[in-house]
Amino acid sequence: QVQLQQSGPGLVKPSQTLSLTCAISGDTVSTNSDTWDWIRQSPSRGLEWLGRTFYRSDWYNDYAVSVKSRITISPDTSKNQFSLQLKSVTPADTAVYYCVRSHNWNFDYWGQGTLVTVSS
Amino acid sequence: QSALTQPPSASGSPGQSVTISCTGTSSDVGGYNYVSWYQQHPGKAPKLLIYEVSQRPSGVPDRFSGSKSGNTASLTVSGLQAEDEADYYCSSYAGSNNFWVFGGGTKLTVL
């Protein structure tokens, strides 16, 4: 059974960097068959896919156009986890952030969610 | 504004059937058979209900079924039960520029 455990601060100041980590159990971040994604949810924007990291003989990333200039998703194979960094946040980035496994073109396992509030 | 259009609400009595629609374009729903449906209870993470338009993961009751016609996908919940009261979201692959798009969600009420 795959489990995703999120960690990170729930409050970030405007203009700073949002950082979250997702620890994986029951699967491996360097698997060739899955991708490791971040999705956020807010009342104003609904569910929004942010990006992913995945291994296919090398590491790759894809990012949503809306955050491409500010986002980094990176794997940590030594700890079997992956992380999200979102720079220069504004109150519009306030949302519940989920780490998610994508397997066979669907999101089958989700982390518990982290409410991140951007406020001074 | 979400890329895929869902009705904001739907309702039905226990035992009845309800269908929720999800309308996109030929660039997402109509262009790929990678439509998924998710159920979300308050305060919980979304749960995968349907993938690849009509496939059910193990453990999902066969009361839940999915279909697609053109640019519109549909989720049908048959034999409504009280525990089906939740928010339902559709998602579709949208190609290598937009990747994944979601609907705005439908709140299902069991009367």
Short mmCIF file of C-alpha atoms in Angstrom, two decimals:
data_model
loop_
_atom_site.label_atom_id
_atom_site.label_comp_id
_atom_site.label_asym_id
_atom_site.label_seq_id
_atom_site.Cartn_x
_atom_site.Cartn_y
_atom_site.Cartn_z
CA GLN A 1 0.00 0.00 0.00
CA VAL A 2 1.44 3.33 -1.08
CA GLN A 3 1.44 6.13 1.47
CA LEU A 4 2.45 9.76 0.99
CA GLN A 5 3.26 11.82 4.07
CA GLN A 6 3.56 15.58 3.63
CA SER A 7 5.50 17.98 5.82
CA GLY A 8 6.24 21.66 5.77
CA PRO A 9 5.13 25.01 7.19
CA GLY A 10 1.53 26.13 7.05
CA LEU A 11 2.32 29.83 7.00
CA VAL A 12 4.57 31.63 4.53
CA LYS A 13 5.17 35.36 4.22
CA PRO A 14 4.53 37.13 0.92
CA SER A 15 7.54 37.19 -1.44
CA GLN A 16 9.14 34.23 0.37
CA THR A 17 9.48 30.62 -0.78
CA LEU A 18 6.93 27.90 -0.04
CA SER A 19 8.63 24.56 0.63
CA LEU A 20 6.90 21.20 1.14
CA THR A 21 8.20 17.65 1.26
CA CYS A 22 6.43 14.37 0.50
CA ALA A 23 7.82 11.14 1.94
CA ILE A 24 6.94 7.98 0.01
CA SER A 25 6.35 4.52 1.44
CA GLY A 26 5.30 1.47 -0.52
CA ASP A 27 6.88 2.73 -3.75
CA THR A 28 10.10 4.30 -4.95
CA VAL A 29 10.57 7.84 -6.22
CA SER A 30 12.91 6.53 -8.93
CA THR A 31 10.38 4.04 -10.34
CA ASN A 32 10.09 3.98 -14.12
CA SER A 33 6.31 3.58 -14.08
CA ASP A 34 5.02 6.54 -12.05
CA THR A 35 5.30 10.28 -11.78
CA TRP A 36 5.29 12.31 -8.59
CA ASP A 37 3.09 15.35 -8.77
CA TRP A 38 1.93 18.36 -6.79
CA ILE A 39 -1.66 19.58 -6.98
CA ARG A 40 -3.22 22.44 -5.05
CA GLN A 41 -6.80 23.28 -4.21
CA SER A 42 -8.32 26.62 -3.32
CA PRO A 43 -11.87 28.01 -3.37
CA SER A 44 -10.93 30.52 -6.06
CA ARG A 45 -8.94 28.27 -8.41
CA GLY A 46 -10.32 24.80 -7.62
CA LEU A 47 -7.96 21.89 -8.22
CA GLU A 48 -4.84 22.96 -10.07
CA TRP A 49 -2.05 20.68 -11.27
CA LEU A 50 1.32 22.32 -10.56
CA GLY A 51 3.93 19.94 -11.87
CA ARG A 52 5.73 16.62 -11.60
CA THR A 53 9.06 14.88 -11.41
CA PHE A 54 9.75 11.43 -12.81
CA TYR A 55 12.56 9.04 -13.72
CA ARG A 56 12.87 7.45 -17.14
CA SER A 57 16.57 6.54 -17.25
CA ASP A 58 17.13 10.19 -16.25
CA TRP A 59 15.21 12.71 -14.20
CA TYR A 60 12.60 14.93 -15.84
CA ASN A 61 10.20 17.66 -14.76
CA ASP A 62 7.06 19.20 -16.19
CA TYR A 63 5.43 22.32 -14.81
CA ALA A 64 2.16 24.15 -15.27
CA VAL A 65 2.47 27.29 -17.35
CA SER A 66 0.87 29.33 -14.56
CA VAL A 67 3.75 28.69 -12.14
CA LYS A 68 6.58 27.64 -14.44
CA SER A 69 8.81 30.62 -13.63
CA ARG A 70 8.52 30.09 -9.85
CA ILE A 71 8.36 26.34 -9.24
CA THR A 72 10.87 23.58 -8.64
CA ILE A 73 9.96 19.95 -7.93
CA SER A 74 12.87 17.72 -7.07
CA PRO A 75 13.43 14.12 -5.97
CA ASP A 76 15.55 12.95 -3.06
CA THR A 77 16.42 9.33 -3.72
CA SER A 78 18.37 8.91 -0.46
CA LYS A 79 15.22 9.68 1.55
CA ASN A 80 12.69 8.36 -1.01
CA GLN A 81 10.83 11.64 -1.12
CA PHE A 82 10.20 14.60 -3.35
CA SER A 83 9.72 18.26 -2.67
CA LEU A 84 8.01 21.37 -3.91
CA GLN A 85 9.46 24.87 -3.86
CA LEU A 86 7.37 27.82 -5.00
CA LYS A 87 9.15 31.15 -5.00
CA SER A 88 7.86 34.69 -4.59
CA VAL A 89 4.51 33.66 -3.18
CA THR A 90 1.52 35.97 -2.91
CA PRO A 91 -1.82 35.57 -1.11
CA ALA A 92 -3.13 34.02 -4.36
CA ASP A 93 -0.93 31.00 -3.60
CA THR A 94 -2.89 30.27 -0.43
CA ALA A 95 -4.28 26.76 -0.91
CA VAL A 96 -4.27 23.18 0.28
CA TYR A 97 -1.28 21.52 -1.38
CA TYR A 98 -1.29 17.78 -2.14
CA CYS A 99 1.51 15.51 -3.20
CA VAL A 100 0.20 12.80 -5.50
CA ARG A 101 1.35 9.69 -7.31
CA SER A 102 0.34 9.43 -10.94
CA HIS A 103 0.14 5.87 -12.24
CA ASN A 104 -1.29 4.86 -15.61
CA TRP A 105 -2.55 8.36 -16.38
CA ASN A 106 -4.45 8.94 -13.17
CA PHE A 107 -3.80 10.25 -9.66
CA ASP A 108 -4.18 7.17 -7.52
CA TYR A 109 -2.53 8.07 -4.21
CA TRP A 110 -2.72 11.42 -2.47
CA GLY A 111 -0.99 12.88 0.55
CA GLN A 112 -3.03 14.19 3.44
CA GLY A 113 -2.86 17.78 2.21
CA THR A 114 -1.19 20.82 3.75
CA LEU A 115 -3.00 24.11 4.10
CA VAL A 116 -0.49 26.81 3.25
CA THR A 117 -1.51 30.37 4.04
CA VAL A 118 0.44 33.25 2.53
CA SER A 119 0.22 36.16 4.93
CA SER A 120 2.44 38.59 6.73
CA GLN B 1 -12.31 29.40 -13.68
CA SER B 2 -11.75 25.68 -14.19
CA ALA B 3 -10.89 24.29 -17.59
CA LEU B 4 -13.60 21.60 -17.45
CA THR B 5 -17.23 22.49 -16.77
CA GLN B 6 -19.27 20.60 -14.20
CA PRO B 7 -22.65 21.46 -12.71
CA PRO B 8 -22.10 22.94 -9.25
CA SER B 9 -24.67 20.66 -7.63
CA ALA B 10 -26.61 17.45 -8.10
CA SER B 11 -28.95 15.52 -5.87
CA GLY B 12 -30.95 12.34 -5.59
CA SER B 13 -32.78 10.17 -3.10
CA PRO B 14 -31.34 6.96 -1.68
CA GLY B 15 -31.53 4.18 -4.24
CA GLN B 16 -31.83 6.54 -7.20
CA SER B 17 -29.24 7.22 -9.90
CA VAL B 18 -27.50 10.51 -10.59
CA THR B 19 -25.32 11.50 -13.53
CA ILE B 20 -22.72 14.27 -13.36
CA SER B 21 -21.36 15.76 -16.57
CA CYS B 22 -17.91 17.13 -17.33
CA THR B 23 -17.54 19.19 -20.49
CA GLY B 24 -14.22 20.08 -22.04
CA THR B 25 -12.86 20.50 -25.54
CA SER B 26 -11.22 18.45 -28.25
CA SER B 27 -7.88 19.39 -26.65
CA ASP B 28 -8.63 17.56 -23.43
CA VAL B 29 -11.72 15.37 -22.81
CA GLY B 30 -12.43 14.85 -26.49
CA GLY B 31 -8.85 14.24 -27.45
CA TYR B 32 -7.75 11.63 -24.94
CA ASN B 33 -9.23 8.67 -23.08
CA TYR B 34 -7.51 9.82 -19.90
CA VAL B 35 -10.52 11.13 -18.03
CA SER B 36 -10.63 10.44 -14.31
CA TRP B 37 -13.17 11.08 -11.58
CA TYR B 38 -12.45 11.79 -7.92
CA GLN B 39 -14.61 11.81 -4.81
CA GLN B 40 -13.79 14.20 -1.99
CA HIS B 41 -15.35 14.24 1.44
CA PRO B 42 -14.97 17.37 3.58
CA GLY B 43 -11.49 17.78 4.97
CA LYS B 44 -10.16 14.77 3.07
CA ALA B 45 -7.98 14.31 0.03
CA PRO B 46 -9.65 13.37 -3.26
CA LYS B 47 -10.06 9.65 -3.89
CA LEU B 48 -9.79 8.07 -7.34
CA LEU B 49 -13.13 6.63 -8.48
CA ILE B 50 -12.80 6.17 -12.24
CA TYR B 51 -9.80 6.28 -14.58
CA GLU B 52 -9.42 6.04 -18.36
CA VAL B 53 -13.04 7.14 -18.80
CA SER B 54 -14.71 4.01 -17.45
CA GLN B 55 -12.25 1.88 -15.45
CA ARG B 56 -12.75 1.33 -11.74
CA PRO B 57 -9.82 0.80 -9.35
CA SER B 58 -10.09 -2.20 -7.11
CA GLY B 59 -12.27 -1.49 -4.12
CA VAL B 60 -14.53 1.05 -5.84
CA PRO B 61 -18.13 -0.22 -5.92
CA ASP B 62 -19.63 -0.95 -9.32
CA ARG B 63 -22.35 1.57 -8.47
CA PHE B 64 -19.91 4.10 -9.90
CA SER B 65 -19.53 4.13 -13.67
CA GLY B 66 -18.04 6.46 -16.25
CA SER B 67 -18.52 7.18 -19.92
CA LYS B 68 -17.60 9.72 -22.57
CA SER B 69 -19.20 11.12 -25.71
CA GLY B 70 -17.29 13.67 -27.72
CA ASN B 71 -16.07 16.44 -25.44
CA THR B 72 -18.28 15.44 -22.49
CA ALA B 73 -17.56 12.81 -19.89
CA SER B 74 -20.09 11.56 -17.38
CA LEU B 75 -20.07 9.91 -13.98
CA THR B 76 -23.13 7.91 -12.95
CA VAL B 77 -23.77 6.93 -9.36
CA SER B 78 -26.40 4.21 -9.14
CA GLY B 79 -28.23 3.06 -6.02
CA LEU B 80 -27.38 6.25 -4.14
CA GLN B 81 -26.27 5.82 -0.57
CA ALA B 82 -25.85 8.37 2.20
CA GLU B 83 -22.07 7.99 2.12
CA ASP B 84 -22.03 9.08 -1.54
CA GLU B 85 -22.71 12.65 -0.41
CA ALA B 86 -19.47 14.40 -1.35
CA ASP B 87 -17.82 16.61 -3.95
CA TYR B 88 -16.96 15.01 -7.28
CA TYR B 89 -14.27 16.25 -9.66
CA CYS B 90 -13.36 15.25 -13.17
CA SER B 91 -9.88 15.48 -14.63
CA SER B 92 -8.46 15.04 -18.11
CA TYR B 93 -5.06 14.90 -19.71
CA ALA B 94 -4.71 17.95 -21.94
CA GLY B 95 -1.54 17.32 -23.90
CA SER B 96 2.11 18.20 -23.35
CA ASN B 97 1.47 21.94 -22.92
CA ASN B 98 -1.31 21.97 -20.33
CA PHE B 99 -0.84 18.43 -19.01
CA TRP B 100 -3.73 18.00 -16.54
CA VAL B 101 -6.95 19.98 -16.15
CA PHE B 102 -9.77 19.66 -13.65
CA GLY B 103 -13.44 20.46 -13.39
CA GLY B 104 -14.76 22.88 -10.82
CA GLY B 105 -16.47 20.13 -8.86
CA THR B 106 -20.05 18.99 -8.26
CA LYS B 107 -21.53 18.78 -4.79
CA LEU B 108 -23.72 15.67 -4.63
CA THR B 109 -26.47 15.74 -2.03
CA VAL B 110 -28.33 12.60 -1.01
CA LEU B 111 -31.80 13.77 -0.04
#
